[in-house]
Short mmCIF file of C-alpha atoms and ligand atoms in Angstrom, two decimals:
data_model
loop_
_atom_site.label_atom_id
_atom_site.label_comp_id
_atom_site.label_asym_id
_atom_site.label_seq_id
_atom_site.Cartn_x
_atom_site.Cartn_y
_atom_site.Cartn_z
CA UNK A 870 245.97 67.91 136.66
CA UNK A 871 249.51 67.09 137.66
CA UNK A 872 251.10 67.72 135.12
CA UNK A 873 249.81 71.03 134.07
CA UNK A 874 250.03 72.05 138.00
CA UNK A 875 254.01 70.77 137.03
CA UNK A 876 254.09 73.63 134.27
CA UNK A 877 251.49 76.83 136.41
CA UNK A 878 255.09 75.97 139.04
CA UNK A 879 257.95 75.63 136.11
CA UNK A 880 257.11 79.17 134.96
CA UNK A 881 256.65 80.17 137.40
CA UNK A 882 260.66 79.40 139.44
CA UNK A 883 261.96 79.37 136.25
CA UNK A 884 261.91 76.53 135.77
CA UNK A 885 264.77 73.77 132.99
CA UNK A 886 262.01 72.59 130.76
CA UNK A 887 264.29 69.75 131.37
CA UNK A 888 263.71 68.96 133.95
CA UNK A 889 259.72 69.64 133.53
CA UNK A 890 259.92 67.39 131.34
CA UNK A 891 261.74 64.77 133.36
CA UNK A 892 258.69 65.35 135.56
CA UNK A 893 256.35 65.25 134.34
CA UNK A 894 256.26 61.60 132.84
CA UNK A 895 256.39 58.89 135.09
CA UNK A 896 259.41 56.00 135.73
CA UNK A 897 257.46 52.91 134.79
CA UNK A 898 253.84 51.09 134.79
CA UNK A 899 252.76 47.36 135.31
CA UNK A 900 249.69 46.88 133.60
CA UNK A 901 248.29 43.40 135.41
CA UNK A 902 245.22 40.89 135.01
CA UNK A 903 244.60 39.44 138.17
CA UNK A 904 242.59 36.27 137.56
CA UNK A 905 240.17 35.24 140.59
CA UNK A 906 238.06 31.70 140.80
CA UNK A 907 234.68 33.25 142.02
CA UNK A 908 232.66 32.12 145.50
CA UNK A 909 230.46 31.19 142.96
CA UNK A 910 233.19 28.82 140.73
CA UNK A 911 233.24 31.65 137.59
CA UNK A 912 236.22 32.75 136.82
CA UNK A 913 236.51 36.89 136.59
CA UNK A 914 239.43 39.35 136.23
CA UNK A 915 240.92 42.69 137.66
CA UNK A 916 243.22 44.98 135.83
CA UNK A 917 245.77 46.39 138.26
CA UNK A 918 248.77 48.70 137.88
CA UNK A 919 251.29 50.24 139.80
CA UNK A 920 253.40 53.22 138.46
CA UNK A 921 256.98 54.96 139.51
CA UNK A 922 256.62 58.24 139.37
CA UNK A 923 260.56 59.08 140.29
CA UNK A 924 262.54 56.93 142.42
CA UNK A 925 265.71 60.17 141.68
CA UNK A 926 265.00 60.46 146.07
CA UNK A 927 265.09 56.71 147.08
CA UNK A 928 262.88 54.09 146.61
CA UNK A 929 258.70 54.34 144.97
CA UNK A 930 256.15 54.78 148.11
CA UNK A 931 252.56 55.05 147.74
CA UNK A 932 249.11 53.79 148.75
CA UNK A 933 247.34 50.96 145.95
CA UNK A 934 243.65 52.32 146.18
CA UNK A 935 240.47 49.45 145.33
CA UNK A 936 237.63 51.59 143.37
CA UNK A 937 235.54 50.18 139.88
CA UNK A 938 236.77 53.49 137.97
CA UNK A 939 240.78 53.35 138.68
CA UNK A 940 242.45 54.29 135.46
CA UNK A 941 246.30 54.46 134.45
CA UNK A 942 245.93 57.92 134.40
CA UNK A 943 244.83 58.42 137.08
CA UNK A 944 247.39 56.48 139.74
CA UNK A 945 249.98 57.90 137.29
CA UNK A 946 248.75 61.60 138.47
CA UNK A 947 248.29 59.84 142.40
CA UNK A 948 252.62 58.52 142.14
CA UNK A 949 253.59 61.66 140.69
CA UNK A 950 251.78 64.34 143.93
CA UNK A 951 253.71 61.13 146.17
CA UNK A 952 257.49 61.94 144.02
CA UNK A 953 255.96 66.00 145.30
CA UNK A 954 254.59 64.68 148.68
CA UNK A 955 257.93 63.50 149.99
CA UNK A 956 260.73 65.93 148.50
CA UNK A 957 258.59 68.74 149.53
CA UNK A 958 259.34 66.96 152.99
CA UNK A 959 262.18 65.93 151.83
CA UNK A 960 262.02 62.33 153.34
CA UNK A 961 264.80 59.95 151.27
CA UNK A 962 261.73 58.53 148.99
CA UNK A 963 260.87 58.98 145.47
CA UNK A 964 256.47 59.08 144.41
CA UNK A 965 254.79 55.70 143.78
CA UNK A 966 251.14 54.39 143.64
CA UNK A 967 248.88 51.84 142.87
CA UNK A 968 245.58 50.62 141.15
CA UNK A 969 242.89 47.62 141.40
CA UNK A 970 239.55 48.69 139.10
CA UNK A 971 237.68 46.81 142.06
CA UNK A 972 234.10 47.31 143.79
CA UNK A 973 235.55 45.74 147.48
CA UNK A 974 231.89 46.05 148.40
CA UNK A 975 230.62 42.85 145.85
CA UNK A 976 233.78 41.14 147.27
CA UNK A 977 233.57 38.75 150.41
CA UNK A 978 236.72 38.38 152.20
CA UNK A 979 238.40 35.68 151.01
CA UNK A 980 237.83 37.07 146.99
CA UNK A 981 239.42 40.12 148.57
CA UNK A 982 242.14 37.65 149.70
CA UNK A 983 243.22 36.49 146.68
CA UNK A 984 242.83 39.48 144.33
CA UNK A 985 245.34 40.96 147.16
CA UNK A 986 247.56 37.72 147.32
CA UNK A 987 247.01 37.80 143.23
CA UNK A 988 247.87 42.08 142.97
CA UNK A 989 250.90 41.24 145.28
CA UNK A 990 252.25 38.18 143.56
CA UNK A 991 251.93 39.96 139.85
CA UNK A 992 253.89 43.11 140.88
CA UNK A 993 256.14 41.74 142.95
CA UNK A 994 259.33 42.08 140.69
CA UNK A 995 258.90 46.07 141.89
CA UNK A 996 258.46 46.20 144.87
CA UNK A 997 260.13 45.54 147.71
CA UNK A 998 262.48 47.78 150.80
CA UNK A 999 264.99 49.30 148.39
CA UNK A 1000 262.78 49.29 145.46
CA UNK A 1001 259.08 50.21 146.17
CA UNK A 1002 256.63 49.98 149.29
CA UNK A 1003 252.93 50.38 149.23
CA UNK A 1004 250.69 51.72 151.76
CA UNK A 1005 247.16 52.10 151.93
CA UNK A 1006 245.11 54.03 149.98
CA UNK A 1007 240.89 54.18 149.09
CA UNK A 1008 239.24 51.24 150.27
CA UNK A 1009 242.16 49.68 151.31
CA UNK A 1010 243.49 48.70 154.94
CA UNK A 1011 245.70 47.41 157.42
CA UNK A 1012 244.40 43.80 156.96
CA UNK A 1013 244.99 44.05 152.71
CA UNK A 1014 248.66 45.46 154.20
CA UNK A 1015 248.99 42.48 155.90
CA UNK A 1016 247.98 40.26 152.90
CA UNK A 1017 251.02 42.03 150.88
CA UNK A 1018 253.22 41.57 153.72
CA UNK A 1019 252.10 37.66 153.61
CA UNK A 1020 253.08 37.11 149.96
CA UNK A 1021 255.47 38.91 149.19
CA UNK A 1022 257.89 37.68 152.54
CA UNK A 1023 256.44 33.66 151.19
CA UNK A 1024 257.55 33.85 148.39
CA UNK A 1025 261.26 35.75 149.37
CA UNK A 1026 261.49 32.89 151.73
CA UNK A 1027 261.94 34.82 154.54
CA UNK A 1028 259.66 37.30 156.55
CA UNK A 1029 259.66 41.05 155.49
CA UNK A 1030 258.44 43.56 157.19
CA UNK A 1031 259.59 46.62 155.29
CA UNK A 1032 258.24 45.82 151.76
CA UNK A 1033 254.79 47.90 152.13
CA UNK A 1034 253.08 49.87 155.27
CA UNK A 1035 250.07 51.01 157.40
CA UNK A 1036 250.09 47.18 158.91
CA UNK A 1037 249.02 45.92 161.56
CA UNK A 1038 250.79 46.93 164.18
CA UNK A 1039 251.65 42.92 165.53
CA UNK A 1040 253.16 42.35 162.07
CA UNK A 1041 255.81 45.32 161.90
CA UNK A 1042 253.13 48.16 161.74
CA UNK A 1043 253.26 51.47 163.77
CA UNK A 1044 251.66 52.93 166.25
CA UNK A 1045 250.08 55.84 165.25
CA UNK A 1046 249.48 55.56 161.35
CA UNK A 1047 245.87 55.12 161.04
CA UNK A 1048 244.91 58.27 162.14
CA UNK A 1049 248.97 60.17 161.36
CA UNK A 1050 246.94 61.48 158.20
CA UNK A 1051 244.17 62.92 160.26
CA UNK A 1052 246.82 64.75 162.78
CA UNK A 1053 249.01 66.17 160.27
CA UNK A 1054 246.26 67.69 159.36
CA UNK A 1055 245.64 68.84 162.31
CA UNK A 1056 249.79 70.47 163.32
CA UNK A 1057 249.80 71.50 159.43
CA UNK A 1058 246.15 73.79 160.19
CA UNK A 1059 246.88 74.61 164.21
CA UNK A 1060 249.59 75.92 162.21
CA UNK A 1061 247.94 78.21 159.81
CA UNK A 1062 245.61 79.48 162.49
CA UNK A 1063 248.52 81.20 164.80
CA UNK A 1064 249.93 82.86 161.26
CA UNK A 1065 246.72 84.26 159.83
CA UNK A 1066 246.02 84.89 163.60
CA UNK A 1067 242.73 82.62 163.76
CA UNK A 1068 241.46 80.91 166.76
CA UNK A 1069 240.94 77.54 166.29
CA UNK A 1070 237.92 76.73 168.67
CA UNK A 1071 235.85 79.38 166.99
CA UNK A 1072 235.34 78.31 163.18
CA UNK A 1073 233.04 76.42 161.77
CA UNK A 1074 233.77 73.07 160.09
CA UNK A 1075 233.40 71.06 157.17
CA UNK A 1076 234.65 67.91 155.43
CA UNK A 1077 233.65 66.31 152.44
CA UNK A 1078 235.24 62.05 153.55
CA UNK A 1079 234.25 60.12 156.43
CA UNK A 1080 237.14 57.80 155.47
CA UNK A 1081 240.67 57.35 157.35
CA UNK A 1082 241.63 60.86 156.57
CA UNK A 1083 238.29 62.50 156.91
CA UNK A 1084 236.83 60.21 160.16
CA UNK A 1085 240.11 61.49 161.77
CA UNK A 1086 240.16 65.83 161.17
CA UNK A 1087 237.14 65.61 162.70
CA UNK A 1088 237.74 63.44 165.30
CA UNK A 1089 240.99 65.60 166.07
CA UNK A 1090 238.39 68.58 165.16
CA UNK A 1091 235.38 68.03 167.47
CA UNK A 1092 237.54 66.55 170.55
CA UNK A 1093 239.61 70.09 171.44
CA UNK A 1094 234.95 71.44 171.04
CA UNK A 1095 236.17 72.75 167.82
CA UNK A 1096 232.50 72.59 165.67
CA UNK A 1097 231.81 70.92 162.73
CA UNK A 1098 229.12 72.14 160.54
CA UNK A 1099 228.14 69.10 157.83
CA UNK A 1100 229.98 65.94 156.96
CA UNK A 1101 229.56 63.74 153.97
CA UNK A 1102 230.19 59.72 152.81
CA UNK A 1103 229.36 57.86 149.53
CA UNK A 1104 225.66 58.58 150.46
CA UNK A 1105 225.92 62.29 150.74
CA UNK A 1106 225.86 64.89 154.06
CA UNK A 1107 224.89 65.79 156.95
CA UNK A 1108 224.28 69.42 158.35
CA UNK A 1109 223.34 71.26 161.36
CA UNK A 1110 224.38 74.62 161.91
CA UNK A 1111 224.83 74.64 165.28
CA UNK A 1112 227.07 71.24 165.21
CA UNK A 1113 227.17 68.03 164.74
CA UNK A 1114 227.72 64.66 167.00
CA UNK A 1115 230.90 63.26 166.15
CA UNK A 1116 231.43 60.95 167.65
CA UNK A 1117 227.65 58.38 168.34
CA UNK A 1118 227.99 58.90 163.77
CA UNK A 1119 231.82 57.85 164.02
CA UNK A 1120 230.67 54.97 165.76
CA UNK A 1121 227.50 54.86 163.21
CA UNK A 1122 230.00 54.41 160.60
CA UNK A 1123 232.13 52.06 162.83
CA UNK A 1124 229.26 49.53 163.11
CA UNK A 1125 228.85 49.90 158.38
CA UNK A 1126 226.28 51.72 158.28
CA UNK A 1127 226.83 55.01 155.40
CA UNK A 1128 225.57 58.90 157.03
CA UNK A 1129 221.91 58.79 154.99
CA UNK A 1130 220.43 56.18 156.50
CA UNK A 1131 221.40 58.67 160.35
CA UNK A 1132 218.26 59.47 161.87
CA UNK A 1133 218.51 63.39 164.07
CA UNK A 1134 215.16 65.35 163.31
CA UNK A 1135 217.64 68.37 164.16
CA UNK A 1136 220.31 67.14 161.65
CA UNK A 1137 220.09 67.53 157.00
CA UNK A 1138 220.45 65.63 154.50
CA UNK A 1139 222.57 66.68 151.92
CA UNK A 1140 224.11 65.56 148.50
CA UNK A 1141 227.68 65.39 148.35
CA UNK A 1142 227.45 68.69 145.59
CA UNK A 1143 225.78 70.63 148.51
CA UNK A 1144 228.51 69.77 151.57
CA UNK A 1145 231.29 71.52 149.84
CA UNK A 1146 228.76 74.71 149.33
CA UNK A 1147 227.99 75.12 153.25
CA UNK A 1148 229.14 78.63 154.20
CA UNK A 1149 231.43 77.45 156.40
CA UNK A 1150 235.19 78.70 157.81
CA UNK A 1151 237.29 75.79 157.12
CA UNK A 1152 236.53 73.36 154.09
CA UNK A 1153 238.63 70.39 154.40
CA UNK A 1154 237.89 68.60 150.89
CA UNK A 1155 238.76 64.67 152.66
CA UNK A 1156 237.07 62.71 150.14
CA UNK A 1157 238.33 62.35 145.92
CA UNK A 1158 240.45 64.65 143.17
CA UNK A 1159 238.54 66.54 141.06
CA UNK A 1160 236.38 68.26 143.20
CA UNK A 1161 236.18 71.25 143.35
CA UNK A 1162 235.98 72.82 140.01
CA UNK A 1163 235.46 75.09 137.46
CA UNK A 1164 231.71 74.94 137.97
CA UNK A 1165 231.29 74.73 141.79
CA UNK A 1166 234.85 76.76 143.03
CA UNK A 1167 232.53 80.68 142.76
CA UNK A 1168 230.33 78.92 145.02
CA UNK A 1169 232.25 77.73 147.97
CA UNK A 1170 232.89 80.27 150.75
CA UNK A 1171 235.20 79.38 152.94
CA UNK A 1172 238.09 81.93 154.77
CA UNK A 1173 241.14 78.42 153.95
CA UNK A 1174 240.77 74.77 152.62
CA UNK A 1175 242.73 72.19 153.90
CA UNK A 1176 243.37 69.33 151.22
CA UNK A 1177 243.18 66.57 152.97
CA UNK A 1178 242.10 64.35 149.62
CA UNK A 1179 244.31 64.75 147.05
CA UNK A 1180 244.53 66.35 143.83
CA UNK A 1181 240.63 67.80 144.96
CA UNK A 1182 241.12 71.28 144.17
CA UNK A 1183 241.71 71.71 139.84
CA UNK A 1184 243.81 74.76 138.48
CA UNK A 1185 241.26 75.96 136.78
CA UNK A 1186 239.43 75.72 140.57
CA UNK A 1187 242.42 77.06 142.29
CA UNK A 1188 242.78 80.63 140.21
CA UNK A 1189 239.17 81.64 140.94
CA UNK A 1190 239.67 80.93 145.10
CA UNK A 1191 242.71 83.02 145.47
CA UNK A 1192 241.13 85.35 143.59
CA UNK A 1193 237.95 85.57 145.78
CA UNK A 1194 240.95 85.50 148.92
CA UNK A 1195 240.37 81.88 149.93
CA UNK A 1196 243.66 80.16 151.64
CA UNK A 1197 244.13 76.74 149.38
CA UNK A 1198 246.58 74.63 152.69
CA UNK A 1199 247.73 72.24 149.31
CA UNK A 1200 247.65 68.13 149.55
CA UNK A 1201 251.19 67.46 149.09
CA UNK A 1202 251.69 69.70 151.94
CA UNK A 1203 248.29 69.03 154.56
CA UNK A 1204 247.89 65.02 154.41
CA UNK A 1205 251.22 64.58 154.19
CA UNK A 1206 251.08 63.31 157.70
CA UNK A 1207 249.63 59.34 156.19
CA UNK A 1208 253.59 58.53 154.05
CA UNK A 1209 255.85 60.75 157.05
CA UNK A 1210 254.55 58.38 159.71
CA UNK A 1211 254.60 55.48 157.01
CA UNK A 1212 258.46 56.72 156.94
CA UNK A 1213 258.97 55.44 160.58
CA UNK A 1214 257.34 52.60 159.95
CA UNK A 1215 260.22 51.86 157.51
CA UNK A 1216 262.34 52.53 159.38
CA UNK A 1217 260.73 51.17 162.40
CA UNK A 1218 261.10 47.20 160.40
CA UNK A 1219 264.49 48.02 159.30
CA UNK A 1220 266.35 48.16 162.85
CA UNK A 1221 263.90 45.96 164.41
CA UNK A 1222 263.49 49.72 166.85
CA UNK A 1223 259.19 49.90 167.94
CA UNK A 1224 258.87 53.75 168.33
CA UNK A 1225 256.52 53.90 171.52
CA UNK A 1226 253.73 57.16 169.93
CA UNK A 1227 254.88 60.05 172.12
CA UNK A 1228 257.53 60.11 170.08
CA UNK A 1229 255.73 59.58 166.70
CA UNK A 1230 253.60 61.87 167.23
CA UNK A 1231 256.50 64.81 168.77
CA UNK A 1232 258.79 64.11 164.68
CA UNK A 1233 255.53 63.79 162.83
CA UNK A 1234 254.49 67.23 164.23
CA UNK A 1235 257.81 68.96 163.89
CA UNK A 1236 258.47 67.55 160.57
CA UNK A 1237 254.73 69.17 159.39
CA UNK A 1238 255.18 72.36 161.59
CA UNK A 1239 258.04 72.89 159.85
CA UNK A 1240 257.70 72.49 156.47
CA UNK A 1241 254.65 74.11 156.94
CA UNK A 1242 257.11 77.12 157.87
CA UNK A 1243 259.48 76.90 154.72
CA UNK A 1244 256.02 76.77 152.68
CA UNK A 1245 254.44 79.54 154.23
CA UNK A 1246 257.78 81.95 154.72
CA UNK A 1247 257.75 81.55 150.64
CA UNK A 1248 254.32 82.26 150.14
CA UNK A 1249 254.90 85.31 151.89
CA UNK A 1250 258.22 86.70 150.33
CA UNK A 1251 257.50 86.00 146.89
CA UNK A 1252 253.72 86.68 147.34
CA UNK A 1253 252.60 83.29 146.04
CA UNK A 1254 250.23 80.51 147.10
CA UNK A 1255 250.70 78.04 149.66
CA UNK A 1256 250.48 75.59 146.75
CA UNK A 1257 253.46 77.26 144.41
CA UNK A 1258 255.54 77.92 147.37
CA UNK A 1259 254.85 74.24 147.88
CA UNK A 1260 255.85 72.76 144.70
CA UNK A 1261 258.79 75.20 143.70
CA UNK A 1262 260.46 73.37 147.34
CA UNK A 1263 259.89 70.11 146.07
CA UNK A 1264 260.66 70.52 142.37
CA UNK A 1265 264.26 72.40 143.39
CA UNK A 1266 265.05 69.15 145.56
CA UNK A 1267 263.83 67.28 142.72
CA UNK A 1268 266.27 69.00 140.52
CA UNK A 1269 269.42 69.39 142.65
CA UNK A 1270 268.91 65.74 142.50
CA UNK A 1271 268.71 65.45 138.58
CA UNK A 1272 270.92 67.00 138.32
CA UNK A 1273 273.22 65.41 140.73
CA UNK A 1274 272.94 62.31 139.34
CA UNK A 1275 273.22 63.29 135.82
CA UNK A 1276 270.82 61.85 133.44
CA UNK A 1277 271.53 58.21 132.24
CA UNK A 1278 273.79 56.77 130.86
P1 NAD B 937 238.72 55.74 152.66
O1 NAD B 937 238.18 55.08 152.08
O2 NAD B 937 239.38 55.01 154.16
O3 NAD B 937 236.92 57.36 153.15
C1 NAD B 937 237.26 58.04 152.01
C2 NAD B 937 235.73 57.96 152.19
O4 NAD B 937 235.20 58.98 151.41
C3 NAD B 937 235.38 57.48 152.66
O5 NAD B 937 233.97 58.29 153.69
C4 NAD B 937 234.15 57.50 152.14
O6 NAD B 937 233.42 57.04 151.41
C5 NAD B 937 233.84 58.91 150.24
N1 NAD B 937 233.26 59.17 149.02
C6 NAD B 937 233.47 58.44 148.28
N2 NAD B 937 233.62 58.57 147.27
C7 NAD B 937 233.03 60.24 147.55
C8 NAD B 937 232.50 60.99 146.38
N3 NAD B 937 231.82 60.60 145.75
N4 NAD B 937 231.60 61.90 147.27
C9 NAD B 937 231.86 62.54 149.13
N5 NAD B 937 232.44 61.32 149.47
C10 NAD B 937 232.81 60.36 148.63
O7 NAD B 937 240.15 57.36 151.94
P2 NAD B 937 241.32 57.57 153.66
O8 NAD B 937 242.17 57.03 153.14
O9 NAD B 937 240.23 58.67 153.53
O10 NAD B 937 241.45 58.66 151.18
C11 NAD B 937 240.80 59.72 151.46
C12 NAD B 937 241.48 60.36 150.92
O11 NAD B 937 242.69 61.18 151.58
C13 NAD B 937 242.31 60.15 148.97
O12 NAD B 937 242.59 61.51 147.89
C14 NAD B 937 243.00 59.43 149.81
O13 NAD B 937 243.92 59.34 148.56
C15 NAD B 937 243.74 60.35 150.34
N6 NAD B 937 245.31 59.50 151.24
C16 NAD B 937 244.59 59.46 151.71
C17 NAD B 937 245.71 59.09 152.60
C18 NAD B 937 245.75 57.50 154.26
O14 NAD B 937 246.58 57.87 155.07
N7 NAD B 937 244.81 57.45 154.39
C19 NAD B 937 247.16 59.99 153.14
C20 NAD B 937 246.84 61.06 152.22
C21 NAD B 937 245.81 60.91 151.53
#
C-alpha cells in the first residue's frame, strides 16, 4: 500500500524514477529472535523487527508495536509512512518502525519486561539518539519506553534518555506527549472546518479505536461539546444518535473493561464493520491499517475522514471516497502530532531543559496548523486530494535531500 501510494504520487508530480526507486525500499531491517523463560518455566521464542526506511533527513524515528500478527512488511510500510510524516512536518528526522509478534495481554508484567529488555538488547546497535529513536505504538506505553531507556542506558554505562520518546515524565518524558496525537488531530480538524465553513460543534462524529489516539480525540471533542455518536474498541462499538458519555466510557476503559460489556440501555451495541458505516459528519479511524477498503468504502456516509490510525484507507478505497466527495485528511498529516511532540521530547532530553505544557501545545499547534495550511493550499491550487498534496510536499523535500547528498559512493 505504501509503495502504491508512492507510485500514484510519483506519476502525479513527475518524480524522477531513481528517487522513486530509492523511496520504495527500506534502508535496513533487523529481524531478531527473543527467547523468554516464561513464568511457568517453559522457554518461548518471539520474533521482533526494527526497520529503518530512511535516515536521509536525520535519525530514524518511529514506534514499536506489540501484536500477535505483526509482519515485517507491515513494519516496513509503517517505517515508510514515518519518513513521509517527518518530512511533511519538516522535522530533522527520518523514518523507522519496530514490532514484536506477541499478544501482550497474555503476558505477566515480568514477562512483558523481559521481552522488552531482550528485544532492546537485540536491536541495541541500530538505535540511539543519533541513529534511531523508538516511541510507543499499538500496545506499547510509557512503562515499556522506560524499560527500553533503562536497558539501553545500562548497556552504555550512563543514562541516555534521548534514546526513546514517550517515556514517563519522571525520567525525561515530555508533558503533553500522551495526548499529542489526539491534540494534533484536533488542531488539524479545527483548521479544516474553518476552511470548509463548517461549525465543528454541530458535527456528529464516529471514532473507531478507543486507545491512545481514539480515546484522546474523543475526549477532546466531547469536552468541546461535539457529539460522539459511536465509538469502538477491539470488542465492537456503542452507538447512540444523541451522543455517548465519553467521560464515563473512558473511566470504564481505564478500569480495563471492554466496550461490549458496558451496560447502558440507551446505547446500541454494533460490530466493528458497522461502526465505519454509520452515517455521520466526521469519521475518525483510529485503530489499525486497512480498515476502509474496496468492499466497504462505498457504504461510508460522512463529509470528512480524519485518519488517526496509520494507513487506515487503501488506495482503492481512496478513489471511491474521492468520487463520493468525501474529504480524507491523510494519516501523515492528521496523526503527526505524536511524532511532533516526540521530537520536542528528544530536544528537551538532549538539552536537559524541559518545557511547560503551554509551550508544547502552542508549538504543536503552530506546526500542525501551518502544515495543514500548506497542504490545503496546494490541494486547492492544483486540484488535488489532501493525500496527494501532502505526499508531494513531503517527497519533494526528500528528493531535494537525496539530490544534495548524492548517492554514496
Ligand atoms: P492503542 O493500542 O492505544 O489503541 C488501539 C485501539 O484500537 C484499542 O482501543 C483497540 O481495542 C482498538 N482495536 C484494535 N484492533 C481493532 C480492530 N480490529 N477493530 C477496531 N478496533 C480495534 O493504539 P494507539 O496508539 O491509539 O494507535 C492506534 C493507531 O494510531 C495505530 O494505527 C497507530 O500506528 C496510530 N498512531 C499512534 C500514535 C500514537 O502516538 N500512539 C501516533 C500516530 C499514529
